[in-house]
PDB file of C-alpha atoms in Angstrom:
ATOM      1  CA  UNK C 689     123.127 118.230  98.743  1.00 55.00           C
ATOM      2  CA  UNK C 690     122.487 121.932  99.088  1.00 56.00           C
ATOM      3  CA  UNK C 691     125.785 122.729  97.395  1.00 64.00           C
ATOM      4  CA  UNK C 692     124.804 120.514  94.455  1.00 58.00           C
ATOM      5  CA  UNK C 693     121.479 122.324  94.218  1.00 58.00           C
ATOM      6  CA  UNK C 694     123.300 125.649  94.364  1.00 60.00           C
ATOM      7  CA  UNK C 695     125.629 124.497  91.573  1.00 60.00           C
ATOM      8  CA  UNK C 696     122.625 123.444  89.491  1.00 60.00           C
ATOM      9  CA  UNK C 697     121.027 126.857  89.936  1.00 61.00           C
ATOM     10  CA  UNK C 698     124.376 128.452  89.128  1.00 64.00           C
ATOM     11  CA  UNK C 699     124.567 126.359  85.935  1.00 61.00           C
ATOM     12  CA  UNK C 700     121.028 127.325  84.970  1.00 60.00           C
ATOM     13  CA  UNK C 701     121.825 130.988  85.516  1.00 57.00           C
ATOM     14  CA  UNK C 702     125.270 130.915  83.925  1.00 63.00           C
ATOM     15  CA  UNK C 703     126.387 131.005  80.357  1.00 61.00           C
ATOM     16  CA  UNK C 704     126.847 127.211  80.229  1.00 69.00           C
ATOM     17  CA  UNK C 705     125.477 125.680  77.086  1.00 80.00           C
ATOM     18  CA  UNK C 706     121.941 124.345  77.296  1.00 85.00           C
ATOM     19  CA  UNK C 707     123.213 121.263  75.464  1.00 89.00           C
ATOM     20  CA  UNK C 708     125.679 120.493  78.281  1.00 89.00           C
ATOM     21  CA  UNK C 709     122.999 120.711  80.941  1.00 89.00           C
ATOM     22  CA  UNK C 710     120.448 118.751  78.891  1.00 92.00           C
ATOM     23  CA  UNK C 711     123.004 116.041  78.101  1.00 93.00           C
ATOM     24  CA  UNK C 712     123.855 115.761  81.787  1.00 93.00           C
ATOM     25  CA  UNK C 713     120.186 115.231  82.635  1.00 94.00           C
ATOM     26  CA  UNK C 714     119.671 112.704  79.836  1.00 95.00           C
ATOM     27  CA  UNK C 715     122.766 110.672  80.747  1.00 96.00           C
ATOM     28  CA  UNK C 716     121.768 110.838  84.403  1.00 95.00           C
ATOM     29  CA  UNK C 717     118.451 109.248  83.436  1.00 96.00           C
ATOM     30  CA  UNK C 718     120.190 106.131  82.128  1.00 95.00           C
ATOM     31  CA  UNK C 719     122.665 106.163  85.018  1.00 95.00           C
ATOM     32  CA  UNK C 720     119.990 106.630  87.669  1.00 94.00           C
ATOM     33  CA  UNK C 721     117.798 103.824  86.364  1.00 93.00           C
ATOM     34  CA  UNK C 722     120.713 101.385  86.088  1.00 91.00           C
ATOM     35  CA  UNK C 723     121.966  99.366  89.050  1.00 89.00           C
ATOM     36  CA  UNK C 724     124.946 101.188  90.527  1.00 85.00           C
ATOM     37  CA  UNK C 725     127.423  98.332  90.167  1.00 84.00           C
ATOM     38  CA  UNK C 726     126.703  97.448  86.566  1.00 86.00           C
ATOM     39  CA  UNK C 727     128.674  97.713  83.356  1.00 88.00           C
ATOM     40  CA  UNK C 728     126.131 100.110  81.850  1.00 88.00           C
ATOM     41  CA  UNK C 729     126.428 102.502  84.803  1.00 90.00           C
ATOM     42  CA  UNK C 730     130.222 102.449  84.626  1.00 90.00           C
ATOM     43  CA  UNK C 731     130.158 103.051  80.854  1.00 91.00           C
ATOM     44  CA  UNK C 732     127.786 105.989  81.264  1.00 93.00           C
ATOM     45  CA  UNK C 733     129.992 107.411  84.011  1.00 92.00           C
ATOM     46  CA  UNK C 734     133.102 107.175  81.813  1.00 93.00           C
ATOM     47  CA  UNK C 735     131.218 108.692  78.889  1.00 93.00           C
ATOM     48  CA  UNK C 736     130.048 111.611  81.037  1.00 93.00           C
ATOM     49  CA  UNK C 737     133.577 112.211  82.278  1.00 91.00           C
ATOM     50  CA  UNK C 738     134.925 112.033  78.724  1.00 92.00           C
ATOM     51  CA  UNK C 739     132.504 114.448  77.038  1.00 90.00           C
ATOM     52  CA  UNK C 740     131.605 117.929  78.240  1.00 84.00           C
ATOM     53  CA  UNK C 741     128.527 117.848  80.428  1.00 88.00           C
ATOM     54  CA  UNK C 742     127.773 119.738  83.613  1.00 85.00           C
ATOM     55  CA  UNK C 743     128.917 117.347  86.349  1.00 87.00           C
ATOM     56  CA  UNK C 744     126.904 118.882  89.208  1.00 85.00           C
ATOM     57  CA  UNK C 745     123.733 118.609  87.142  1.00 87.00           C
ATOM     58  CA  UNK C 746     124.598 114.988  86.312  1.00 92.00           C
ATOM     59  CA  UNK C 747     125.105 114.105  89.997  1.00 90.00           C
ATOM     60  CA  UNK C 748     121.928 115.828  91.159  1.00 89.00           C
ATOM     61  CA  UNK C 749     119.780 114.428  88.337  1.00 91.00           C
ATOM     62  CA  UNK C 750     121.331 110.973  88.840  1.00 92.00           C
ATOM     63  CA  UNK C 751     120.193 111.054  92.457  1.00 91.00           C
ATOM     64  CA  UNK C 752     116.698 112.109  91.448  1.00 91.00           C
ATOM     65  CA  UNK C 753     116.452 109.418  88.771  1.00 94.00           C
ATOM     66  CA  UNK C 754     117.812 106.719  91.080  1.00 92.00           C
ATOM     67  CA  UNK C 755     114.997 107.589  93.462  1.00 92.00           C
ATOM     68  CA  UNK C 756     112.608 107.414  90.524  1.00 92.00           C
ATOM     69  CA  UNK C 757     113.965 103.970  89.664  1.00 91.00           C
ATOM     70  CA  UNK C 758     112.612 102.647  92.965  1.00 91.00           C
ATOM     71  CA  UNK C 759     109.159 103.875  91.994  1.00 93.00           C
ATOM     72  CA  UNK C 760     109.487 102.390  88.504  1.00 91.00           C
ATOM     73  CA  UNK C 761     111.105  99.116  89.568  1.00 92.00           C
ATOM     74  CA  UNK C 762     107.952  97.096  88.905  1.00 93.00           C
ATOM     75  CA  UNK C 763     107.658  98.538  85.413  1.00 93.00           C
ATOM     76  CA  UNK C 764     111.359  98.034  84.747  1.00 93.00           C
ATOM     77  CA  UNK C 765     111.233  94.383  85.794  1.00 93.00           C
ATOM     78  CA  UNK C 766     108.063  93.800  83.755  1.00 95.00           C
ATOM     79  CA  UNK C 767     109.699  95.362  80.693  1.00 93.00           C
ATOM     80  CA  UNK C 768     112.827  93.278  81.170  1.00 90.00           C
ATOM     81  CA  UNK C 769     110.801  90.108  81.643  1.00 91.00           C
ATOM     82  CA  UNK C 770     108.781  90.857  78.534  1.00 92.00           C
ATOM     83  CA  UNK C 771     111.947  91.399  76.505  1.00 88.00           C
ATOM     84  CA  UNK C 772     113.705  88.291  77.801  1.00 85.00           C
ATOM     85  CA  UNK C 773     110.714  85.969  77.389  1.00 87.00           C
ATOM     86  CA  UNK C 774     109.469  87.359  74.091  1.00 86.00           C
ATOM     87  CA  UNK C 775     109.431  84.538  71.510  1.00 87.00           C
ATOM     88  CA  UNK C 776     110.861  86.806  68.823  1.00 84.00           C
ATOM     89  CA  UNK C 777     113.818  87.876  70.995  1.00 83.00           C
ATOM     90  CA  UNK C 778     114.504  84.674  72.945  1.00 80.00           C
ATOM     91  CA  UNK C 779     116.753  83.269  70.221  1.00 82.00           C
ATOM     92  CA  UNK C 780     118.737  86.523  70.180  1.00 83.00           C
ATOM     93  CA  UNK C 781     119.247  86.522  73.949  1.00 79.00           C
ATOM     94  CA  UNK C 782     120.113  82.823  73.937  1.00 80.00           C
ATOM     95  CA  UNK C 783     122.845  83.423  71.369  1.00 83.00           C
ATOM     96  CA  UNK C 784     124.107  86.556  73.161  1.00 79.00           C
ATOM     97  CA  UNK C 785     124.329  84.655  76.444  1.00 81.00           C
ATOM     98  CA  UNK C 786     127.109  82.553  74.915  1.00 83.00           C
ATOM     99  CA  UNK C 787     129.420  85.592  74.953  1.00 82.00           C
ATOM    100  CA  UNK C 788     131.282  86.476  78.136  1.00 82.00           C
ATOM    101  CA  UNK C 789     130.724  90.215  77.655  1.00 79.00           C
ATOM    102  CA  UNK C 790     126.956  89.683  77.723  1.00 79.00           C
ATOM    103  CA  UNK C 791     127.274  87.643  80.906  1.00 78.00           C
ATOM    104  CA  UNK C 792     129.502  90.296  82.457  1.00 78.00           C
ATOM    105  CA  UNK C 793     127.002  93.020  81.586  1.00 78.00           C
ATOM    106  CA  UNK C 794     124.291  90.882  83.250  1.00 83.00           C
ATOM    107  CA  UNK C 795     121.770  91.785  80.587  1.00 78.00           C
ATOM    108  CA  UNK C 796     120.105  88.452  81.175  1.00 77.00           C
ATOM    109  CA  UNK C 797     118.662  89.906  84.397  1.00 84.00           C
ATOM    110  CA  UNK C 798     115.244  91.456  84.023  1.00 87.00           C
ATOM    111  CA  UNK C 799     116.063  94.647  85.932  1.00 91.00           C
ATOM    112  CA  UNK C 800     119.302  95.330  84.033  1.00 90.00           C
ATOM    113  CA  UNK C 801     117.844  94.894  80.551  1.00 90.00           C
ATOM    114  CA  UNK C 802     114.647  96.727  81.499  1.00 92.00           C
ATOM    115  CA  UNK C 803     116.488  99.718  82.934  1.00 92.00           C
ATOM    116  CA  UNK C 804     118.835  99.895  79.952  1.00 91.00           C
ATOM    117  CA  UNK C 805     116.019  99.779  77.405  1.00 93.00           C
ATOM    118  CA  UNK C 806     113.868 102.269  79.336  1.00 94.00           C
ATOM    119  CA  UNK C 807     116.871 104.592  79.718  1.00 94.00           C
ATOM    120  CA  UNK C 808     117.754 104.409  76.033  1.00 94.00           C
ATOM    121  CA  UNK C 809     114.149 104.963  74.961  1.00 95.00           C
ATOM    122  CA  UNK C 810     113.801 107.986  77.237  1.00 95.00           C
ATOM    123  CA  UNK C 811     117.213 109.484  76.456  1.00 96.00           C
ATOM    124  CA  UNK C 812     116.360 111.500  73.329  1.00 96.00           C
ATOM    125  CA  UNK C 813     112.971 112.876  74.489  1.00 97.00           C
ATOM    126  CA  UNK C 814     114.429 113.795  77.879  1.00 96.00           C
ATOM    127  CA  UNK C 815     117.405 115.526  76.236  1.00 96.00           C
ATOM    128  CA  UNK C 816     115.163 117.741  74.126  1.00 97.00           C
ATOM    129  CA  UNK C 817     112.717 118.362  76.989  1.00 96.00           C
ATOM    130  CA  UNK C 818     115.575 119.396  79.294  1.00 93.00           C
ATOM    131  CA  UNK C 819     117.013 121.625  76.586  1.00 93.00           C
ATOM    132  CA  UNK C 820     113.658 123.384  76.153  1.00 93.00           C
ATOM    133  CA  UNK C 821     113.237 123.641  79.947  1.00 90.00           C
ATOM    134  CA  UNK C 822     116.652 125.269  80.435  1.00 87.00           C
ATOM    135  CA  UNK C 823     115.992 127.687  77.565  1.00 87.00           C
ATOM    136  CA  UNK C 824     112.549 128.640  78.934  1.00 87.00           C
ATOM    137  CA  UNK C 825     113.958 128.936  82.451  1.00 82.00           C
ATOM    138  CA  UNK C 826     116.584 131.376  81.262  1.00 79.00           C
ATOM    139  CA  UNK C 827     114.103 133.256  79.117  1.00 81.00           C
ATOM    140  CA  UNK C 828     111.272 133.684  81.615  1.00 81.00           C
ATOM    141  CA  UNK C 829     112.088 132.688  85.198  1.00 74.00           C
ATOM    142  CA  UNK C 830     115.613 134.075  85.369  1.00 69.00           C
ATOM    143  CA  UNK C 831     114.501 137.250  83.617  1.00 70.00           C
ATOM    144  CA  UNK C 832     111.625 137.633  86.089  1.00 72.00           C
ATOM    145  CA  UNK C 833     113.928 137.342  89.101  1.00 70.00           C
ATOM    146  CA  UNK C 834     116.437 139.761  87.578  1.00 68.00           C
ATOM    147  CA  UNK C 835     113.691 142.405  87.448  1.00 68.00           C
ATOM    148  CA  UNK C 836     112.828 142.142  91.160  1.00 66.00           C
ATOM    149  CA  UNK C 837     113.905 145.141  93.187  1.00 68.00           C
ATOM    150  CA  UNK C 838     115.371 143.021  95.983  1.00 66.00           C
ATOM    151  CA  UNK C 839     117.640 141.247  93.498  1.00 61.00           C
ATOM    152  CA  UNK C 840     118.725 144.584  92.051  1.00 63.00           C
ATOM    153  CA  UNK C 841     119.451 145.851  95.572  1.00 67.00           C
ATOM    154  CA  UNK C 842     121.471 142.745  96.443  1.00 62.00           C
ATOM    155  CA  UNK C 843     123.476 143.028  93.232  1.00 65.00           C
ATOM    156  CA  UNK C 844     124.334 146.630  94.056  1.00 66.00           C
ATOM    157  CA  UNK C 845     126.058 145.705  97.327  1.00 69.00           C
ATOM    158  CA  UNK C 846     129.806 145.433  97.801  1.00 66.00           C
ATOM    159  CA  UNK C 847     129.395 141.900  99.110  1.00 63.00           C
ATOM    160  CA  UNK C 848     127.910 140.737  95.809  1.00 62.00           C
ATOM    161  CA  UNK C 849     130.710 142.354  93.804  1.00 65.00           C
ATOM    162  CA  UNK C 850     133.225 140.609  96.073  1.00 62.00           C
ATOM    163  CA  UNK C 851     131.389 137.322  95.511  1.00 60.00           C
ATOM    164  CA  UNK C 852     131.609 137.800  91.737  1.00 58.00           C
ATOM    165  CA  UNK C 853     135.342 138.406  91.998  1.00 62.00           C
ATOM    166  CA  UNK C 854     135.920 135.249  94.080  1.00 57.00           C
ATOM    167  CA  UNK C 855     133.761 132.824  92.091  1.00 59.00           C
ATOM    168  CA  UNK C 856     135.156 131.336  88.877  1.00 58.00           C
ATOM    169  CA  UNK C 857     133.058 132.538  85.949  1.00 54.00           C
ATOM    170  CA  UNK C 858     133.698 129.560  83.668  1.00 45.00           C
ATOM    171  CA  UNK C 859     132.349 126.843  85.947  1.00 45.00           C
TER     172      UNK C 859
END
């Protein structure tokens, strides 16, 4: 867990695109809210592996959001129940239940449909909020720590130069 946190801090401090880190956090939100052994979680995992996002950030944020899903489980189930029992949507879900793909995705379960809808609704705002956070972090917090004399002294050591030579710069 500490290595994942170190990789997240390395990603925040590196030249990785803010879009990659923000996308990892936003996809982790959907993944973390979803049940682990569900079609939606597997699809998100394949999508994350297919496009360029920061994997360590995705794993760490997925763990945080899966913990958050336990706190939000009552809300997720209530949302799913509201969607499934809504008179305007009941005909839609009844017709979708006739397809095997819908049954396989288990979107007729209150938690699955609630977590998917909540994840999709929160995806875009979380993406932009994470993008702004990473930009502000790099602009203010990272710049503040770079100015500290202890950081300057550590960067002047031979050990730090050796560390820079051994670590891959692109990751």
